[in-house]
PDB file of C-alpha atoms in Angstrom:
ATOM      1  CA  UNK A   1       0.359 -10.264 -14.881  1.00  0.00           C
ATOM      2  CA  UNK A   2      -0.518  -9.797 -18.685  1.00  0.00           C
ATOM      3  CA  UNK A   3      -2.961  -7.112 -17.686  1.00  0.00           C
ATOM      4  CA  UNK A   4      -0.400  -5.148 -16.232  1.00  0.00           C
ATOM      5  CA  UNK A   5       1.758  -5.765 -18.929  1.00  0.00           C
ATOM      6  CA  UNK A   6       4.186  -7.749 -17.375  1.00  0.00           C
ATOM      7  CA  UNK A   7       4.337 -11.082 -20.024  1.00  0.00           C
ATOM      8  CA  UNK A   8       3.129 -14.206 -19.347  1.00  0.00           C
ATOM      9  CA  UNK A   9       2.323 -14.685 -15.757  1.00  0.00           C
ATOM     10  CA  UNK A  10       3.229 -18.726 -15.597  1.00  0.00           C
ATOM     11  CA  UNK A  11       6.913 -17.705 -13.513  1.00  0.00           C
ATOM     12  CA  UNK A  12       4.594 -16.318 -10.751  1.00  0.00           C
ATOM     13  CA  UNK A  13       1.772 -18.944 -10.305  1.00  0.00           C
ATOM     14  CA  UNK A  14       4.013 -20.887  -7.404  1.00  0.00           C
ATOM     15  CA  UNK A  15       3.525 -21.060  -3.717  1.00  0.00           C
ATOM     16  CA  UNK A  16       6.037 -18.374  -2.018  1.00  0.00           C
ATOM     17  CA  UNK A  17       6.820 -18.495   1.647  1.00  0.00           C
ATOM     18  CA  UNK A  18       8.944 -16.938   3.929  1.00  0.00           C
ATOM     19  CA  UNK A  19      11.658 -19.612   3.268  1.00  0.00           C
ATOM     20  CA  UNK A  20      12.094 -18.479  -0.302  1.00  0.00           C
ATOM     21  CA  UNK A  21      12.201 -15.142   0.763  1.00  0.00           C
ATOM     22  CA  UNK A  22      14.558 -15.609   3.022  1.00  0.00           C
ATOM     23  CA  UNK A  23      16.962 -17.678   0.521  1.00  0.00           C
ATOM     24  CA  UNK A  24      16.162 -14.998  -2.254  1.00  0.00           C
ATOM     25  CA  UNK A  25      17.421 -12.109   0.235  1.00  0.00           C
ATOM     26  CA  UNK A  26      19.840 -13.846   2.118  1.00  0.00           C
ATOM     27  CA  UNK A  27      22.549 -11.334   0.759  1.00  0.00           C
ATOM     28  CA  UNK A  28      20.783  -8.228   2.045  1.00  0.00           C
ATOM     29  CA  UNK A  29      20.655  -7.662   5.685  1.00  0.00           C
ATOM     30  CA  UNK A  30      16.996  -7.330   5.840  1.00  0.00           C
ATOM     31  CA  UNK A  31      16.298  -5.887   9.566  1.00  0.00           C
ATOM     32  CA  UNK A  32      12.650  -6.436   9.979  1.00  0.00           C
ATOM     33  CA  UNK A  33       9.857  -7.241   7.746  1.00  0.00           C
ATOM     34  CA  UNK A  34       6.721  -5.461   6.816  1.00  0.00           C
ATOM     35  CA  UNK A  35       3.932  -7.721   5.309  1.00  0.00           C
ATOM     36  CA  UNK A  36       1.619  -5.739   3.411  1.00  0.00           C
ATOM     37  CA  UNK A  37      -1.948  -7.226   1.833  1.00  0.00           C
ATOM     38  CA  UNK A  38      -1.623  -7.176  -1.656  1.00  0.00           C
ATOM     39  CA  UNK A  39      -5.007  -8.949  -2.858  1.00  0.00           C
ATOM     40  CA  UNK A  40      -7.976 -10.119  -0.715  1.00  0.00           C
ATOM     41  CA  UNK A  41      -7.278 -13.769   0.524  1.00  0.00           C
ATOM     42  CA  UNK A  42     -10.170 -15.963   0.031  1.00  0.00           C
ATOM     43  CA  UNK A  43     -10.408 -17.013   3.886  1.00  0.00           C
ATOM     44  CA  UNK A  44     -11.279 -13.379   4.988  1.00  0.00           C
ATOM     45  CA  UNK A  45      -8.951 -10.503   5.491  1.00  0.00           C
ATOM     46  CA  UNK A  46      -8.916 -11.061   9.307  1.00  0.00           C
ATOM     47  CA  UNK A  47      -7.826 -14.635   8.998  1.00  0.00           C
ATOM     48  CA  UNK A  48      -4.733 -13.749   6.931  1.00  0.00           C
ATOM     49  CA  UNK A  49      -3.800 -11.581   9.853  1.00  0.00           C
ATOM     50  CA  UNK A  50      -4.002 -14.638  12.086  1.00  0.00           C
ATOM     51  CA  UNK A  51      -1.995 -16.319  10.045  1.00  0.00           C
ATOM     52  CA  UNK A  52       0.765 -14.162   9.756  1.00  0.00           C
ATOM     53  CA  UNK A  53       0.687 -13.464  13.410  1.00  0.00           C
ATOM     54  CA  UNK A  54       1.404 -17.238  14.117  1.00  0.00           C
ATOM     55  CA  UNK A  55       4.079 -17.257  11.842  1.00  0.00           C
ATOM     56  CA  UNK A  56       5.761 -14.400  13.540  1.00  0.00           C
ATOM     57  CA  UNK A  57       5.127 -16.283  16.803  1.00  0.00           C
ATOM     58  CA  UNK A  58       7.750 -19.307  14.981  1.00  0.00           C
ATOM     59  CA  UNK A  59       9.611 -17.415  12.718  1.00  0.00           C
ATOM     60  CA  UNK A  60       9.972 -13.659  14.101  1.00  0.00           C
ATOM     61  CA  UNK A  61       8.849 -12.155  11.009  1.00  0.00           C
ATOM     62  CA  UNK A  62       6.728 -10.130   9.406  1.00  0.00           C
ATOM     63  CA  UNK A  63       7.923  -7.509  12.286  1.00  0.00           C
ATOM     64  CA  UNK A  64       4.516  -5.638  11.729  1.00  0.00           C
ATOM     65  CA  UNK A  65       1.377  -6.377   9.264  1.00  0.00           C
ATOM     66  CA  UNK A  66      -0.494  -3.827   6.935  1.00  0.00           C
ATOM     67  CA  UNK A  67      -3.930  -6.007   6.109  1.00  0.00           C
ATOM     68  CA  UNK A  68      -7.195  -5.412   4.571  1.00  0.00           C
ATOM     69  CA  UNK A  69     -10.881  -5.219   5.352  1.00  0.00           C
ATOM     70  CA  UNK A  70     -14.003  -6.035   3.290  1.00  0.00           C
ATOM     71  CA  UNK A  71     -15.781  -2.935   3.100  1.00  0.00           C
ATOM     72  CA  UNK A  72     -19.114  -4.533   1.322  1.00  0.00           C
ATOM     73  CA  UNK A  73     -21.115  -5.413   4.550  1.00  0.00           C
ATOM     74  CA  UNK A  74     -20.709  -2.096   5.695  1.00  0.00           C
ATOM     75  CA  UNK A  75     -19.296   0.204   8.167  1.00  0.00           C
ATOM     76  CA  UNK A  76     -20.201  -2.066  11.451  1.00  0.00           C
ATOM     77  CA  UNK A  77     -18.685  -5.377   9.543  1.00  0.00           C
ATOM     78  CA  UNK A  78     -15.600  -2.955   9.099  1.00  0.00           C
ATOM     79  CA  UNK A  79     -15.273  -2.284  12.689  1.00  0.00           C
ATOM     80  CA  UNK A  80     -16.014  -5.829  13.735  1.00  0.00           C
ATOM     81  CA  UNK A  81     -12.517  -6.351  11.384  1.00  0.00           C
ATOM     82  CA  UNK A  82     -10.559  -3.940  12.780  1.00  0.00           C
ATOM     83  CA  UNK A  83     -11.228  -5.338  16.216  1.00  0.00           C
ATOM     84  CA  UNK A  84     -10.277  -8.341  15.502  1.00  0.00           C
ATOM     85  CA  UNK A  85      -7.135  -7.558  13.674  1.00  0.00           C
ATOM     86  CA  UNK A  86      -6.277  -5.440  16.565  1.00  0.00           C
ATOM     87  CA  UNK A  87      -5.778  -8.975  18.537  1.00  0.00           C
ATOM     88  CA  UNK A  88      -2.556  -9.267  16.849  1.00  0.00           C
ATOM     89  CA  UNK A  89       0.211  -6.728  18.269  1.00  0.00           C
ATOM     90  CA  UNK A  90       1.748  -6.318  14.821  1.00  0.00           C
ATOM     91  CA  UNK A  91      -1.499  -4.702  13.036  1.00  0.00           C
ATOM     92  CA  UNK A  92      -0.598  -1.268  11.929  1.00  0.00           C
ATOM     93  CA  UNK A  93      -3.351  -0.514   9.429  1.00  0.00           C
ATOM     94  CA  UNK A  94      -4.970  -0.996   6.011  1.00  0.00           C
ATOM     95  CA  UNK A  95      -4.622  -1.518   2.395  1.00  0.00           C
ATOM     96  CA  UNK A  96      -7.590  -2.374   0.179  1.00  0.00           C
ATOM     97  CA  UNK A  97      -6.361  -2.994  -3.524  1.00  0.00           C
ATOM     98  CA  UNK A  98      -9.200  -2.824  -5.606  1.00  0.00           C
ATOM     99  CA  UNK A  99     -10.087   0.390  -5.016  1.00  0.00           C
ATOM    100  CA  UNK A 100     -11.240   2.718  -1.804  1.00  0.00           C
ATOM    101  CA  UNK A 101     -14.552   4.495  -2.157  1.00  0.00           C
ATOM    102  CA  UNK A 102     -13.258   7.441  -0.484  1.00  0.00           C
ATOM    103  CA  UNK A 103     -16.137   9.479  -1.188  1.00  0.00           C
ATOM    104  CA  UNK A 104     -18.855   6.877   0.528  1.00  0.00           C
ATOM    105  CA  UNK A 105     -20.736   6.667   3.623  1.00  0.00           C
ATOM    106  CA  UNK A 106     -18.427   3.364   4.161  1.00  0.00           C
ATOM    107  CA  UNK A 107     -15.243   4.622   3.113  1.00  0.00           C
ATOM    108  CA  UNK A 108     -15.297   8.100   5.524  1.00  0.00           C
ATOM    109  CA  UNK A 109     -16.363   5.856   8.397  1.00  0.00           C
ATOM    110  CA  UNK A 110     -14.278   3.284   7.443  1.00  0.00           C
ATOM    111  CA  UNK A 111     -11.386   6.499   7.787  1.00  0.00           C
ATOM    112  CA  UNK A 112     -12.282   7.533  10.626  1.00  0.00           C
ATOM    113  CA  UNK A 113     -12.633   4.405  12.658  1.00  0.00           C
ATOM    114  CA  UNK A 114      -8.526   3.696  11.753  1.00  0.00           C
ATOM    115  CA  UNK A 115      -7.734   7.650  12.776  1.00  0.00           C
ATOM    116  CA  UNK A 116      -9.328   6.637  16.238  1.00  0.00           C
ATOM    117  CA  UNK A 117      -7.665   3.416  16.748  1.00  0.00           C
ATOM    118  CA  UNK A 118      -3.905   5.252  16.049  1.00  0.00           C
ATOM    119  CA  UNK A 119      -3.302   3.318  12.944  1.00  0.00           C
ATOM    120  CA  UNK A 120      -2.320   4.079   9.162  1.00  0.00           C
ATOM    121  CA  UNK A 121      -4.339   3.867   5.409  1.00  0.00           C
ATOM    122  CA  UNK A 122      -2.014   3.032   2.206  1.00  0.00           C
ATOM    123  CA  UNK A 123      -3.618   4.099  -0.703  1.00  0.00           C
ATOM    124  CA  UNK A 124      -3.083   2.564  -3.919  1.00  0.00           C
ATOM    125  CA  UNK A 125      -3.801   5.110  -6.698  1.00  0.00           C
ATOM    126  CA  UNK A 126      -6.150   3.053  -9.372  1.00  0.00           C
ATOM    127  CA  UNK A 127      -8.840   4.020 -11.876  1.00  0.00           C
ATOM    128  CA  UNK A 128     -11.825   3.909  -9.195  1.00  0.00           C
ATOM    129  CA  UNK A 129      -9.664   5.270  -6.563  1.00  0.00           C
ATOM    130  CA  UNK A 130      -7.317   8.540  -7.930  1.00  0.00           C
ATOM    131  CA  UNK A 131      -4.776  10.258  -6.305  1.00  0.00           C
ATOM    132  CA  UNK A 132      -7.427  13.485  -6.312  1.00  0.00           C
ATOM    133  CA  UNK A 133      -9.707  11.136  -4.162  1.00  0.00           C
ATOM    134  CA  UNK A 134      -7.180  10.170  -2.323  1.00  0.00           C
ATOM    135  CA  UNK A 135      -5.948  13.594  -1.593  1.00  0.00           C
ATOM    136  CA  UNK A 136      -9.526  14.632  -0.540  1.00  0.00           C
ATOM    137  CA  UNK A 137      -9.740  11.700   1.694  1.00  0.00           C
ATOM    138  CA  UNK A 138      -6.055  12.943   3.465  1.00  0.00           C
ATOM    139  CA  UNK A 139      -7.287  16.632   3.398  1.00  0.00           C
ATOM    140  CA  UNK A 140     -10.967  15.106   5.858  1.00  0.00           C
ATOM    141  CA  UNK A 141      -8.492  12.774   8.417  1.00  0.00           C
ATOM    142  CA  UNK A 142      -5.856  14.823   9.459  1.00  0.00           C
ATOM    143  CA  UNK A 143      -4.741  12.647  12.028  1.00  0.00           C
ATOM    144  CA  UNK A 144      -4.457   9.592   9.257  1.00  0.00           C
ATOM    145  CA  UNK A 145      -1.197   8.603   8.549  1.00  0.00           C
ATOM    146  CA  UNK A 146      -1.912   8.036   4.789  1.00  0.00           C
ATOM    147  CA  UNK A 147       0.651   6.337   3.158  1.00  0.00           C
ATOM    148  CA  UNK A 148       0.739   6.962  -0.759  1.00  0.00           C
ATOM    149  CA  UNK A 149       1.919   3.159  -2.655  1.00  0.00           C
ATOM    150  CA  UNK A 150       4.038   3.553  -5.420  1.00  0.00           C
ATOM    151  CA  UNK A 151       4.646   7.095  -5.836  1.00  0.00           C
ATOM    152  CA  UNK A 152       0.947   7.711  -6.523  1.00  0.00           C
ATOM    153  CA  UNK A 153       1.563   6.078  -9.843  1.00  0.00           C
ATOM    154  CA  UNK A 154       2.876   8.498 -12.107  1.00  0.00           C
ATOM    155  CA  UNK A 155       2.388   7.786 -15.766  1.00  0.00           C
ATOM    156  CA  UNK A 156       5.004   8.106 -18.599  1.00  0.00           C
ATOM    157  CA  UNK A 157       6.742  11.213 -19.018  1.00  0.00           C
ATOM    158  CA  UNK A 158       6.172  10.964 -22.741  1.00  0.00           C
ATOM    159  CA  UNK A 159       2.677  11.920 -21.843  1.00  0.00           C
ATOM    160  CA  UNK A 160       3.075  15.410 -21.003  1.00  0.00           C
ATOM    161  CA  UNK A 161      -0.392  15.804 -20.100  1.00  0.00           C
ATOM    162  CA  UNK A 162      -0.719  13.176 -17.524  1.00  0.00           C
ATOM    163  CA  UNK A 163       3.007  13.788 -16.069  1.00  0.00           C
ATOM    164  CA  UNK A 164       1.870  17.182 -15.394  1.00  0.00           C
ATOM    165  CA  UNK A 165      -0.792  16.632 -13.479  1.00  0.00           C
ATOM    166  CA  UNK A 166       0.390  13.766 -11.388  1.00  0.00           C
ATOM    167  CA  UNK A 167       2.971  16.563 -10.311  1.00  0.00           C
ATOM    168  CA  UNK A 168       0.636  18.571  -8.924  1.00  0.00           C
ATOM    169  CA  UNK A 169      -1.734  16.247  -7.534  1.00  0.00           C
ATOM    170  CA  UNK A 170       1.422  14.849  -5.752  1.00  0.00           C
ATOM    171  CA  UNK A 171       2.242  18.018  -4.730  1.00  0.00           C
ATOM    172  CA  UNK A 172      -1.086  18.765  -3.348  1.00  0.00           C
ATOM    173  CA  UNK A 173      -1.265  15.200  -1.599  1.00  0.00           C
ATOM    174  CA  UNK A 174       2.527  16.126  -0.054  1.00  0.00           C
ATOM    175  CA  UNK A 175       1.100  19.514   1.211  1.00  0.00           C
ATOM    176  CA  UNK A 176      -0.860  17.895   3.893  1.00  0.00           C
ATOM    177  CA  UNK A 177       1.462  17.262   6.850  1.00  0.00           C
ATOM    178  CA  UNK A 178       0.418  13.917   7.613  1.00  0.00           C
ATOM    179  CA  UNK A 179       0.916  12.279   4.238  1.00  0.00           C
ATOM    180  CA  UNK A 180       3.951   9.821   3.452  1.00  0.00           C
ATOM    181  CA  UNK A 181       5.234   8.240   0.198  1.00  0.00           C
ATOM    182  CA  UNK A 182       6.199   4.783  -0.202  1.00  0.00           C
ATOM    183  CA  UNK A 183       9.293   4.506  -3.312  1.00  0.00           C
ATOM    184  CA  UNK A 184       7.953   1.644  -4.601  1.00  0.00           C
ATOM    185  CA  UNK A 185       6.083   0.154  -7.349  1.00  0.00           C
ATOM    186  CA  UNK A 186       8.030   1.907 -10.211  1.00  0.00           C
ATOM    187  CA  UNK A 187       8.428  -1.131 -12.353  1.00  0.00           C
ATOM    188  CA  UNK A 188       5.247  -1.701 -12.658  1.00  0.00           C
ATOM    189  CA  UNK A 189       4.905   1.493 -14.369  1.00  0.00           C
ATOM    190  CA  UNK A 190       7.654   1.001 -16.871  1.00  0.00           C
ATOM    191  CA  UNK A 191       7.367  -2.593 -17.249  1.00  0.00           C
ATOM    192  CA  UNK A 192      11.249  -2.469 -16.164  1.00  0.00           C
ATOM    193  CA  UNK A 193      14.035  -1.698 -13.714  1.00  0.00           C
ATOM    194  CA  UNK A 194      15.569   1.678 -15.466  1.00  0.00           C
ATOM    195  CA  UNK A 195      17.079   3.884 -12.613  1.00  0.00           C
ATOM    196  CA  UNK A 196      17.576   6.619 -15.012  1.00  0.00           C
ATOM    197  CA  UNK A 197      13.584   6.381 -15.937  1.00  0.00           C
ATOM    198  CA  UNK A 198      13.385   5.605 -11.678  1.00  0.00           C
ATOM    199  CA  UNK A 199      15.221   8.813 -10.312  1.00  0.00           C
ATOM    200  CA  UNK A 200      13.971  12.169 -11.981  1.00  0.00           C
ATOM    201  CA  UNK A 201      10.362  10.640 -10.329  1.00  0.00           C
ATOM    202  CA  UNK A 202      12.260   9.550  -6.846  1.00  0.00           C
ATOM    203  CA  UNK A 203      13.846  13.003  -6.987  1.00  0.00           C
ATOM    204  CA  UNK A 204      10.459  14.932  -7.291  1.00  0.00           C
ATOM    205  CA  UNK A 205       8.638  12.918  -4.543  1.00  0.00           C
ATOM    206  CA  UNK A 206      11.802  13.248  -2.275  1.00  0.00           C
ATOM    207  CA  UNK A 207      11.848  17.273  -2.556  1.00  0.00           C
ATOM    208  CA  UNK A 208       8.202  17.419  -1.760  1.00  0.00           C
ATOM    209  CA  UNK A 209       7.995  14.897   0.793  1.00  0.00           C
ATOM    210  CA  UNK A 210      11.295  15.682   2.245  1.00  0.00           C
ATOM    211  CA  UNK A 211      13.383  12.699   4.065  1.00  0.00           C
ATOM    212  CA  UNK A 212      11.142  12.287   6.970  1.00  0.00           C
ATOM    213  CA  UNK A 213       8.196  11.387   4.887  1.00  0.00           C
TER     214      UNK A 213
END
């Protein structure tokens, strides 16, 4: 949390499960819930998805489960993974946090193995894993739903520079029909909830994008 320049982090460190979320959101009719793997759990990617799975089995939620994979044994420990994640009905595809090596003998097969399987990539934009790798790793799996997190992460528009190019990166990453964007994430960028600061960016990715996407 203090990394990402979000204060002291002590508020967070607390076990939350489904039942807070529910009590948290019980005054928005949530519909169905996506769980999506925001760090690598320390029993093993596929054993989160188990886990999750079972609690759908009591609870009827998460609705549908984005995971992750360990990429470091290589691409036949990747498609042992995906294998067994595919037990679970509710797997629809991948997120790895720290990074995608997009460029890598691992990360094309890795690619190519959830284009074949019918499932979907969301890629987080970070320093070892920009939104021009990302856009090259769209432009090679055509047939990958690739699901941009957090707008791509566009920096401050006080930094002209930077804006600019995010704008047309995103607009090269949009260009490539089977790319989505996922309005999320935004605070994390500010440090804040600001829906003025929110909407010129929403705006942009919305006119590229267009509502389908």
């Amino acid at each position: 949390g203090e990394s990402l320049g979000f204060g002291p982090p002590d508020g967070f460190k607390r076990t939350y499960l489904l039942p807070d979320y529910r009590a948290d959101a019980a005054h928005v009719p949530v519909k169905k819930l996506v769980h999506v793997s925001a760090a690598f759990p320390k029993p093993g990617p596929v054993a989160e998805t188990e886990w999750l799975d079972a609690l759908a089995e009591h609870t009827g939620w998460p609705n549908a489960i984005i995971g992750t994979v360990d990429l470091r044994r290589g691409a036949g420990d990747v498609e042992r993974q995906l294998d067994a994640h595919q037990r679970s009905t509710r797997f629809r595809g991948v997120r790895v946090s720290l990074g995608f090596p997009y460029a890598s003998e691992v990360g094309r097969a890795t690619l190519g193995m959830l284009a074949e399987r019918g499932l979907v990539y969301d890629a987080i934009v970070t320093a070892d894993s920009p939104l021009a790798a990302a856009i090259k790793g769209a432009a090679a799996h055509p047939d990958l739903p690739f699901v941009l997190e957090h707008l791509g992460a566009p920096p401050l528009r006080t930094d002209q520079g930077e804006f600019a190019r995010w704008q047309r990166e995103i607009a090269d990453f949009a260009a490539i029909p089977s790319t989505f964007c996922k309005l999320s994430g935004l605070a994390m960028r500010l440090h804040r909830f600001d829906a003025a600061e929110f909407r010129p960016l929403v705006e942009y990715c919305y006119g590229l994008f267009g509502p389908d996407r």
